[in-house]
Amino acid sequence: MDTRLSIAVQKSGRLSEKSLDLIRSCGIEFNADSRALKASAADFPLDFLFVRDDDIPQYVADGVADIGIVGRNELDESGIELDIVRDLRFAACRLSIAVPNGYPYSGIGSLEGKRIATSYPRILSTILKENGVSAQVVVVSGSVEITVEVGIADAIADLVSTGTTLKMNGLEEAECIYRSSAVMIARSDMDDGKRAVLSRLLERIDAVMNARHKKYILFNLPEEKLPLAAAAIGGMKSPTVTPLMDKGWLSVQSAVDEDRFWSVFEELKKLGAEGILVMNIEKMTE
Ligand code: PRT
Ligand code: ZN
């Protein structure tokens, strides 16, 4: 039988949809019935295990699954040593110290001797220790934002993405102490067969992730403007250039980083580019 790889993915929560979308974008098809705990891909040797995110590091460490997708925060909080094979960049968030509005916060030292509520005692304690701060860590498993109001903590350390939850609870984000995003973790003792499947999967993931942050741009340009246009585009290798029937004009095409897209677009217009066409890239290898 061919070697198959098993992946642990969050069953339902902030990571689930994006984890499954990423794998589907790799051309891997499977049935993810919301009640099922397992699934298998038909066209790629990959089996799925749908579980709670807290359990993913342990499952991978125990070999119940070979790889997993989990928040870096959950991995670090578990204290389990596993290889991070990719930072998948979605579900980005930060662990921040938050204090009641008006609290005189002037750096982590202001927490000396205070009570700090968190669901991430291991990460918080490490950071307090690194900064030589001794404080009482109050461990709660949820609703951390309420702990100050009910009087069991002076400050909190909780995950933040937009900051809305803190504001709604009369708290102020004082300082980010740790950053997280979804990562792919792997057992370090996989056999060669499984390693080969993982390499194939990672190659596809890289192609999808590269493409996500780029646009493909195609336009006509007066020939003499080519050096300036190439400089504006930057990145990758030189753009692809084709002469047009119209003498003195070229058709130019290239990938452009998404975050630079609008400035490149404006620059090209200034250079006299016409018929600018912009496309999403589905997959791309560097
Ligand atoms: O049921 P299961 O145990 O599988 O899921 P869970 O409830 O433990 O986790 P889930 O689905 O809530 O989050 C999974 C992972 O998403 C986390 O481990 C983080 O890596 C990541 N992530 C990204 C977040 C957030 N953003 C986030 N904003 N996890 C939690 N939050 C919470 C935060 O705790 C706070 O209550 O959202 C609130 C703050 O959000 P804002 O937008 O108001 O700042
Ligand atoms: Zn969880």
XYZ file of C-alpha atoms and ligand atoms in Angstrom:
331
model
C 0.000 0.000 0.000
C 1.199 3.499 -0.758
C 2.411 5.584 2.124
C -0.182 8.039 3.428
C 0.324 11.078 5.594
C -2.159 12.086 8.289
C -2.908 15.670 9.222
C -4.670 16.964 12.334
C -6.841 19.995 11.639
C -9.075 21.977 14.000
C -12.613 20.586 13.820
C -14.431 23.857 14.197
C -13.091 27.267 15.060
C -10.957 30.096 13.772
C -8.443 27.818 12.052
C -10.743 25.257 10.433
C -11.936 26.969 7.296
C -8.615 28.511 6.306
C -6.757 25.257 6.978
C -9.127 23.328 4.727
C -9.160 26.093 2.073
C -5.381 25.988 1.890
C -5.376 22.235 1.360
C -8.137 22.458 -1.238
C -6.153 25.168 -3.066
C -3.406 22.561 -3.344
C -5.742 20.563 -5.567
C -6.485 18.026 -2.844
C -10.124 17.000 -2.651
C -11.901 15.471 0.298
C -15.251 15.433 2.039
C -15.226 17.423 5.252
C -18.580 16.556 6.765
C -18.966 18.770 9.834
C -19.821 15.749 12.020
C -17.068 13.429 10.835
C -13.864 13.056 12.808
C -11.917 11.627 9.885
C -11.690 12.024 6.123
C -9.418 10.862 3.336
C -8.343 12.591 0.148
C -8.918 10.531 -2.965
C -6.348 12.156 -5.225
C -3.489 12.672 -2.746
C -2.184 10.360 0.017
C -3.520 12.497 2.851
C -5.866 11.522 5.704
C -7.540 14.049 7.974
C -8.240 13.991 11.670
C -10.600 16.724 12.902
C -9.953 17.589 16.543
C -9.809 20.461 19.058
C -6.846 22.727 18.462
C -5.520 22.234 22.016
C -5.027 18.521 21.284
C -3.144 18.929 17.989
C 0.438 19.249 19.340
C -0.022 16.149 21.533
C -1.548 14.102 18.705
C 1.385 14.946 16.465
C 3.906 14.237 19.225
C 2.264 10.845 19.896
C 2.198 9.930 16.213
C -1.615 9.815 16.093
C -1.137 12.317 13.248
C 2.058 13.020 11.281
C 1.486 16.736 10.809
C -0.958 19.347 12.051
C -2.104 22.921 11.630
C -2.291 24.886 14.858
C -1.787 28.388 16.252
C 1.824 28.976 17.280
C 0.390 30.075 20.651
C -1.144 26.629 21.252
C 2.109 24.911 20.332
C 4.219 27.104 22.609
C 1.690 26.880 25.409
C 1.716 23.072 25.174
C 5.452 23.066 25.812
C 5.790 20.180 23.343
C 8.872 20.303 21.117
C 7.876 19.798 17.484
C 9.224 20.952 14.135
C 7.483 23.969 12.631
C 7.705 23.240 8.914
C 5.812 26.304 7.652
C 4.385 29.547 8.987
C 1.038 29.623 7.185
C 0.453 33.265 8.122
C -3.322 33.104 8.578
C -5.165 33.520 11.904
C -2.560 36.071 12.916
C -3.022 37.494 16.399
C -0.969 38.825 19.285
C -0.824 38.076 22.981
C -1.100 41.446 24.663
C -1.134 42.820 28.150
C -4.358 44.749 28.676
C -5.178 46.963 31.620
C -8.264 48.853 32.799
C -8.632 52.289 31.187
C -6.551 54.820 33.077
C -4.119 52.250 34.551
C -0.620 53.773 34.773
C 1.196 51.303 32.524
C 4.774 52.101 31.631
C 6.175 48.822 30.437
C 6.016 45.267 31.688
C 7.789 46.282 34.934
C 4.544 47.998 36.018
C 3.121 44.507 36.541
C 5.494 43.735 39.413
C 3.521 42.147 42.267
C 0.230 42.326 40.334
C -2.270 39.603 39.417
C -2.450 38.858 35.683
C -5.193 36.619 34.299
C -4.515 34.572 31.175
C -5.217 31.323 29.325
C -1.553 31.230 28.306
C 0.292 30.814 31.629
C 3.362 29.158 30.112
C 3.982 31.859 27.493
C 3.200 34.673 29.940
C 5.415 33.242 32.688
C 8.320 32.869 30.270
C 8.034 36.500 29.233
C 7.675 37.769 32.792
C 10.739 35.758 33.764
C 12.759 37.061 30.815
C 11.950 40.564 31.988
C 12.673 39.860 35.629
C 9.114 40.639 36.689
C 7.477 38.635 39.443
C 3.718 38.690 39.274
C 0.903 36.290 40.143
C -0.407 34.472 37.074
C -4.118 33.710 37.414
C -5.073 30.889 35.041
C -8.543 30.988 33.462
C -9.678 28.960 30.481
C -11.972 31.559 28.897
C -13.584 35.011 29.303
C -10.269 36.451 30.398
C -11.592 39.983 29.688
C -14.013 39.823 32.588
C -11.449 38.961 35.293
C -10.441 42.548 36.070
C -14.010 43.735 36.462
C -14.912 40.862 38.772
C -11.840 41.592 40.868
C -9.684 38.492 40.457
C -6.968 40.203 38.418
C -5.331 43.616 37.966
C -4.435 43.096 34.317
C -4.793 40.404 31.675
C -2.726 38.803 28.937
C -4.997 37.671 26.106
C -5.057 37.125 22.370
C -6.061 40.159 20.356
C -6.768 40.541 16.675
C -8.956 43.616 16.100
C -8.969 44.871 19.699
C -12.768 45.138 19.796
C -13.211 42.636 22.625
C -10.851 44.566 24.890
C -12.585 47.877 24.192
C -15.997 46.367 24.820
C -14.791 45.299 28.248
C -13.293 48.630 29.281
C -9.723 47.461 28.780
C -6.815 49.074 26.986
C -4.196 47.169 25.035
C -1.000 48.160 26.830
C 1.693 46.090 25.131
C 2.053 43.224 22.688
C 4.291 40.581 24.244
C 4.071 37.752 21.691
C 2.914 37.192 18.096
C 1.188 34.153 16.652
C -0.206 32.771 13.418
C -1.175 29.340 12.160
C 1.801 27.040 11.658
C 2.231 23.573 10.205
C 3.891 21.249 12.675
C 5.392 17.832 11.982
C 6.739 14.785 13.808
C 10.474 14.691 13.587
C 10.700 10.893 13.277
C 8.753 10.287 10.050
C 10.016 7.602 7.690
C 11.292 8.436 4.203
C 8.001 7.555 2.524
C 6.059 10.010 4.690
C 8.755 12.652 4.318
C 8.389 12.406 0.538
C 4.616 12.938 0.769
C 5.180 15.913 3.101
C 7.637 17.439 0.602
C 5.067 17.127 -2.178
C 2.447 18.774 0.015
C 4.792 21.599 1.045
C 5.743 22.257 -2.570
C 2.068 22.802 -3.378
C 1.490 24.924 -0.267
C 4.453 27.139 -1.176
C 3.113 27.625 -4.695
C -0.309 28.614 -3.343
C 1.128 30.933 -0.687
C 3.494 32.634 -3.145
C 0.638 33.310 -5.504
C -1.630 34.713 -2.776
C 0.500 37.770 -2.295
C 0.941 38.611 -5.957
C -1.025 39.928 -8.911
C -0.227 39.365 -12.540
C -0.133 42.532 -14.604
C -0.177 42.897 -18.398
C -0.013 46.200 -20.300
C 1.110 47.973 -23.476
C 3.985 50.416 -23.202
C 5.959 52.785 -25.435
C 9.227 50.966 -26.112
C 11.531 53.665 -24.721
C 9.826 53.479 -21.315
C 10.732 49.820 -20.745
C 13.755 50.365 -18.438
C 11.724 52.676 -16.179
C 8.743 50.312 -16.163
C 10.969 47.336 -15.302
C 12.448 49.326 -12.410
C 8.959 50.248 -11.165
C 7.833 46.617 -11.236
C 10.962 45.286 -9.487
C 10.744 41.844 -7.878
C 11.141 38.458 -9.604
C 13.174 38.355 -12.792
C 12.884 40.788 -15.694
C 9.343 41.151 -17.103
C 8.272 39.220 -20.221
C 8.274 41.561 -23.222
C 6.634 41.000 -26.638
C 6.707 43.456 -29.554
C 3.322 44.689 -30.764
C 2.315 45.171 -34.416
C 2.161 48.886 -33.632
C 5.729 50.062 -34.111
C 7.370 51.491 -30.984
C 4.995 49.660 -28.633
C 5.537 46.599 -26.462
C 3.318 44.234 -24.520
C 4.778 43.718 -21.041
C 3.763 41.186 -18.370
C 4.981 40.435 -14.865
C 4.003 39.356 -11.357
C 3.786 42.194 -8.819
C 3.682 42.023 -5.004
C 0.158 42.785 -3.891
C 1.184 45.307 -1.248
C 3.062 47.324 -3.873
C 0.435 46.897 -6.543
C -1.215 50.336 -6.491
C 2.029 52.288 -6.469
C 3.323 50.209 -9.407
C 0.017 50.728 -11.226
C 0.198 54.513 -10.814
C 3.838 54.588 -11.887
C 3.047 52.606 -15.036
C 0.188 54.953 -15.931
C 2.562 57.904 -15.569
C 4.951 56.175 -17.973
C 2.178 55.967 -20.557
C 1.135 52.332 -20.087
C -2.191 51.490 -21.741
C -4.672 48.656 -21.550
C -3.501 47.577 -18.101
C -4.910 44.162 -17.270
C -4.644 42.718 -13.750
C -5.159 39.062 -12.874
C -5.118 36.906 -9.761
C -2.468 34.218 -9.770
C -3.639 30.817 -8.658
C -0.298 29.052 -8.128
C 3.280 30.209 -8.543
C 6.742 28.721 -8.060
C 9.652 31.093 -7.615
O -12.657 24.406 20.112
P -11.194 24.572 19.984
O -10.430 24.311 21.243
O -10.663 23.818 18.794
O -10.964 26.104 19.581
P -10.614 27.364 20.514
O -11.885 27.984 20.932
O -9.608 27.016 21.553
O -9.824 28.292 19.498
P -10.334 29.362 18.427
O -10.993 28.660 17.283
O -11.071 30.466 19.081
O -8.927 29.942 17.976
C -8.001 29.131 17.350
C -6.718 29.925 17.140
O -6.992 31.087 16.352
C -6.046 30.494 18.370
O -5.290 29.536 19.077
C -5.170 31.584 17.778
O -3.965 31.018 17.287
C -5.974 32.068 16.578
N -6.623 33.393 16.767
C -6.521 34.437 15.902
C -7.403 33.789 17.785
C -7.772 35.121 17.530
N -7.211 35.483 16.345
C -8.644 35.814 18.460
N -8.965 36.990 18.244
N -7.853 33.152 18.892
C -8.671 33.788 19.746
N -9.085 35.096 19.577
C -10.018 35.624 20.621
C -9.318 36.223 21.834
O -9.052 35.220 22.774
C -10.353 37.221 22.336
O -11.348 36.600 23.120
O -10.810 36.661 20.092
C -10.993 37.703 21.061
C -10.298 38.957 20.612
O -10.605 39.275 19.291
P -10.682 40.810 18.821
O -10.804 40.733 17.332
O -11.873 41.403 19.454
O -9.396 41.471 19.227
Zn -8.813 25.328 21.900
